[in-house]
Amino acid sequence: MEDKLKEIITFYGVTKQLKHFHSEVFELIDAILLEEDTGIINKKHITEEIADVMVMLKQFVLYYDIKDETVLRGFLGRMLFSGEDVFKKVNVLSG
């Protein structure tokens, strides 16, 4: 999978993928805000949006050859993931 992600960001370019990442983050924010506004929890939708954001983030980690997991832990920590959660698959985290 990592090779495929590198191939995708190389093919489309950093700028286009950064714009796509931006879009994915806003889709996640919209999903969370919808839950807050309606009180209706749609775990499947939010899980899918988190997965999209994480895939996009992984592309940049691979592209820039970031080995320091502190960066990833910081980003995921701001999304309320902690400890070994950062290494788990999304479907495991969402219950």
Coordinates of N, CA and C in Angstrom, one line a residue:
M1 N 0.8 -1.2 0.0 CA 0.0 0.0 0.0 C 0.9 1.3 0.0
E2 N 2.0 1.2 0.7 CA 2.8 2.4 0.8 C 3.4 2.8 -0.6
D3 N 3.7 1.8 -1.4 CA 4.2 2.1 -2.7 C 3.2 2.7 -3.6
K4 N 1.9 2.3 -3.4 CA 0.8 2.8 -4.2 C 0.6 4.3 -3.8
L5 N 0.7 4.6 -2.4 CA 0.5 5.9 -2.0 C 1.6 6.9 -2.5
K6 N 2.8 6.4 -2.5 CA 3.9 7.2 -3.1 C 3.7 7.4 -4.5
E7 N 3.2 6.4 -5.2 CA 3.0 6.5 -6.7 C 1.9 7.6 -6.9
I8 N 0.9 7.6 -6.1 CA -0.3 8.5 -6.3 C 0.2 9.9 -6.1
I9 N 0.9 10.2 -5.1 CA 1.3 11.6 -4.8 C 2.4 12.1 -5.8
T10 N 3.2 11.1 -6.3 CA 4.2 11.5 -7.3 C 3.5 11.8 -8.6
F11 N 2.5 11.0 -9.0 CA 1.8 11.1 -10.2 C 1.0 12.4 -10.3
Y12 N 0.2 12.7 -9.2 CA -0.7 13.9 -9.2 C 0.1 15.1 -8.8
G13 N 1.1 15.0 -8.0 CA 1.9 16.1 -7.5 C 1.4 16.6 -6.1
V14 N 2.3 17.2 -5.4 CA 2.1 17.6 -4.1 C 1.0 18.6 -4.0
T15 N 1.0 19.6 -4.9 CA 0.0 20.7 -4.8 C -1.4 20.1 -4.9
K16 N -1.6 19.3 -5.9 CA -3.0 18.7 -6.1 C -3.4 17.8 -5.0
Q17 N -2.5 17.0 -4.4 CA -2.8 16.2 -3.3 C -3.0 17.0 -2.0
L18 N -2.3 18.1 -1.9 CA -2.5 19.0 -0.7 C -3.9 19.6 -0.8
K19 N -4.4 20.0 -2.0 CA -5.7 20.5 -2.1 C -6.7 19.4 -1.8
H20 N -6.5 18.2 -2.2 CA -7.4 17.1 -1.9 C -7.4 16.8 -0.4
F21 N -6.2 16.9 0.2 CA -6.1 16.7 1.7 C -7.0 17.8 2.4
H22 N -6.9 19.0 1.9 CA -7.6 20.1 2.5 C -9.1 19.8 2.4
S23 N -9.6 19.3 1.2 CA -11.0 18.9 1.0 C -11.4 17.8 2.0
E24 N -10.5 16.8 2.1 CA -10.9 15.7 3.0 C -11.0 16.1 4.5
V25 N -10.1 17.0 4.9 CA -10.2 17.6 6.3 C -11.5 18.3 6.5
F26 N -11.9 19.1 5.5 CA -13.2 19.8 5.7 C -14.4 18.9 5.6
E27 N -14.3 17.8 4.9 CA -15.4 16.8 4.9 C -15.5 16.2 6.3
L28 N -14.4 15.9 6.9 CA -14.4 15.4 8.3 C -15.0 16.4 9.2
I29 N -14.6 17.7 9.1 CA -15.1 18.7 10.0 C -16.6 18.8 9.8
D30 N -17.1 18.8 8.5 CA -18.5 18.9 8.3 C -19.3 17.8 8.9
A31 N -18.7 16.5 8.8 CA -19.4 15.4 9.4 C -19.5 15.5 10.9
I32 N -18.4 16.0 11.5 CA -18.5 16.2 13.0 C -19.5 17.3 13.4
L33 N -19.5 18.4 12.6 CA -20.4 19.5 12.9 C -21.8 19.1 12.7
L34 N -22.1 18.3 11.7 CA -23.4 17.8 11.5 C -23.9 17.0 12.7
E35 N -23.0 16.1 13.2 CA -23.4 15.4 14.4 C -23.7 16.3 15.6
E36 N -22.8 17.3 15.7 CA -23.0 18.3 16.8 C -24.4 19.0 16.6
D37 N -24.7 19.4 15.4 CA -25.9 20.2 15.1 C -27.2 19.4 15.3
T38 N -27.1 18.1 14.9 CA -28.3 17.3 14.8 C -28.4 16.3 16.0
G39 N -27.3 16.1 16.7 CA -27.3 15.1 17.8 C -27.4 13.7 17.3
I40 N -27.4 13.5 16.0 CA -27.4 12.1 15.4 C -26.0 11.7 15.1
I41 N -25.6 10.6 15.7 CA -24.2 10.1 15.6 C -24.2 9.1 14.4
N42 N -23.4 9.4 13.4 CA -23.2 8.5 12.3 C -21.7 8.0 12.3
K43 N -21.4 7.0 13.1 CA -20.1 6.5 13.2 C -19.5 6.1 11.9
K44 N -20.3 5.5 11.1 CA -19.7 5.0 9.8 C -19.2 6.1 8.9
H45 N -20.0 7.2 8.9 CA -19.6 8.4 8.1 C -18.4 9.0 8.6
I46 N -18.3 9.2 9.9 CA -17.2 9.9 10.5 C -15.9 9.0 10.4
T47 N -16.1 7.6 10.6 CA -15.0 6.7 10.4 C -14.4 6.8 9.0
E48 N -15.3 6.9 8.0 CA -14.9 7.0 6.6 C -14.1 8.3 6.4
E49 N -14.6 9.4 6.9 CA -13.9 10.7 6.8 C -12.5 10.7 7.5
I50 N -12.5 10.1 8.7 CA -11.2 10.0 9.4 C -10.2 9.1 8.5
A51 N -10.7 8.0 8.0 CA -9.8 7.1 7.2 C -9.3 7.9 6.0
D52 N -10.1 8.7 5.3 CA -9.7 9.5 4.2 C -8.6 10.5 4.5
V53 N -8.8 11.1 5.7 CA -7.8 12.1 6.2 C -6.4 11.4 6.5
M54 N -6.6 10.2 7.1 CA -5.4 9.5 7.5 C -4.6 9.0 6.3
V55 N -5.3 8.5 5.2 CA -4.7 8.1 4.0 C -3.9 9.2 3.3
M56 N -4.6 10.4 3.3 CA -3.9 11.6 2.7 C -2.7 11.9 3.5
L57 N -2.8 11.9 4.8 CA -1.7 12.3 5.7 C -0.5 11.3 5.4
K58 N -0.9 10.0 5.3 CA 0.2 9.0 5.1 C 0.9 9.3 3.8
Q59 N 0.2 9.7 2.8 CA 0.9 10.1 1.5 C 2.0 11.1 1.7
F60 N 1.7 12.1 2.5 CA 2.7 13.2 2.8 C 3.9 12.6 3.6
V61 N 3.5 11.8 4.6 CA 4.6 11.2 5.4 C 5.5 10.4 4.6
L62 N 5.0 9.6 3.7 CA 5.8 8.8 2.8 C 6.6 9.6 1.8
Y63 N 5.9 10.6 1.2 CA 6.6 11.5 0.2 C 7.8 12.2 0.8
Y64 N 7.6 12.7 2.0 CA 8.6 13.5 2.6 C 9.6 12.6 3.5
D65 N 9.3 11.3 3.5 CA 10.1 10.3 4.2 C 10.3 10.7 5.6
I66 N 9.2 11.0 6.3 CA 9.2 11.4 7.7 C 9.2 10.1 8.5
K67 N 10.2 10.0 9.3 CA 10.4 8.8 10.1 C 10.0 9.0 11.6
D68 N 10.0 10.3 11.9 CA 9.7 10.7 13.3 C 8.2 10.6 13.6
E69 N 7.8 9.6 14.4 CA 6.4 9.4 14.6 C 5.9 10.4 15.6
T70 N 6.7 11.3 16.1 CA 6.3 12.4 17.0 C 5.3 13.3 16.2
V71 N 5.6 13.5 15.0 CA 4.8 14.4 14.1 C 3.4 13.8 14.0
L72 N 3.3 12.5 13.7 CA 2.1 11.8 13.5 C 1.3 11.7 14.9
R73 N 2.0 11.4 15.9 CA 1.4 11.4 17.2 C 0.8 12.7 17.6
G74 N 1.5 13.8 17.3 CA 1.0 15.1 17.6 C -0.3 15.4 16.8
F75 N -0.3 15.1 15.5 CA -1.5 15.3 14.7 C -2.7 14.5 15.2
L76 N -2.4 13.2 15.4 CA -3.5 12.3 15.9 C -3.9 12.6 17.3
G77 N -3.0 13.1 18.1 CA -3.3 13.5 19.5 C -4.3 14.6 19.5
R78 N -4.2 15.5 18.6 CA -5.1 16.6 18.5 C -6.5 16.2 18.1
M79 N -6.5 15.0 17.5 CA -7.8 14.4 17.1 C -8.3 13.4 18.2
L80 N -7.6 13.5 19.4 CA -8.0 12.7 20.5 C -7.6 11.2 20.5
F81 N -6.6 10.9 19.6 CA -6.1 9.5 19.7 C -4.8 9.6 20.5
S82 N -4.5 8.5 21.2 CA -3.3 8.5 22.1 C -2.7 7.1 22.1
G83 N -1.5 7.1 22.6 CA -0.7 5.9 22.9 C -0.6 5.0 21.6
E84 N -0.9 3.7 21.7 CA -0.9 2.8 20.6 C -2.0 3.0 19.6
D85 N -3.0 3.8 19.9 CA -4.1 4.0 19.0 C -3.6 4.5 17.7
V86 N -2.5 5.2 17.6 CA -2.0 5.8 16.4 C -1.6 4.7 15.4
F87 N -1.4 3.5 15.9 CA -1.0 2.4 15.0 C -2.1 1.5 14.6
K88 N -3.3 1.7 15.2 CA -4.5 0.8 14.9 C -5.2 1.2 13.7
K89 N -5.9 0.2 13.1 CA -6.7 0.5 11.9 C -7.9 1.3 12.3
V90 N -8.5 2.1 11.4 CA -9.6 3.0 11.8 C -10.8 2.2 12.2
N91 N -11.1 1.0 11.6 CA -12.3 0.3 11.9 C -12.2 -0.3 13.4
V92 N -11.0 -0.5 13.9 CA -10.8 -1.0 15.2 C -11.0 0.2 16.2
L93 N -10.6 1.4 15.9 CA -10.8 2.5 16.7 C -12.2 2.9 16.9
S94 N -13.0 2.8 15.8 CA -14.3 3.3 15.8 C -15.3 2.4 16.5
G95 N -14.8 1.2 16.8 CA -15.7 0.2 17.5 C -16.6 -0.5 16.6

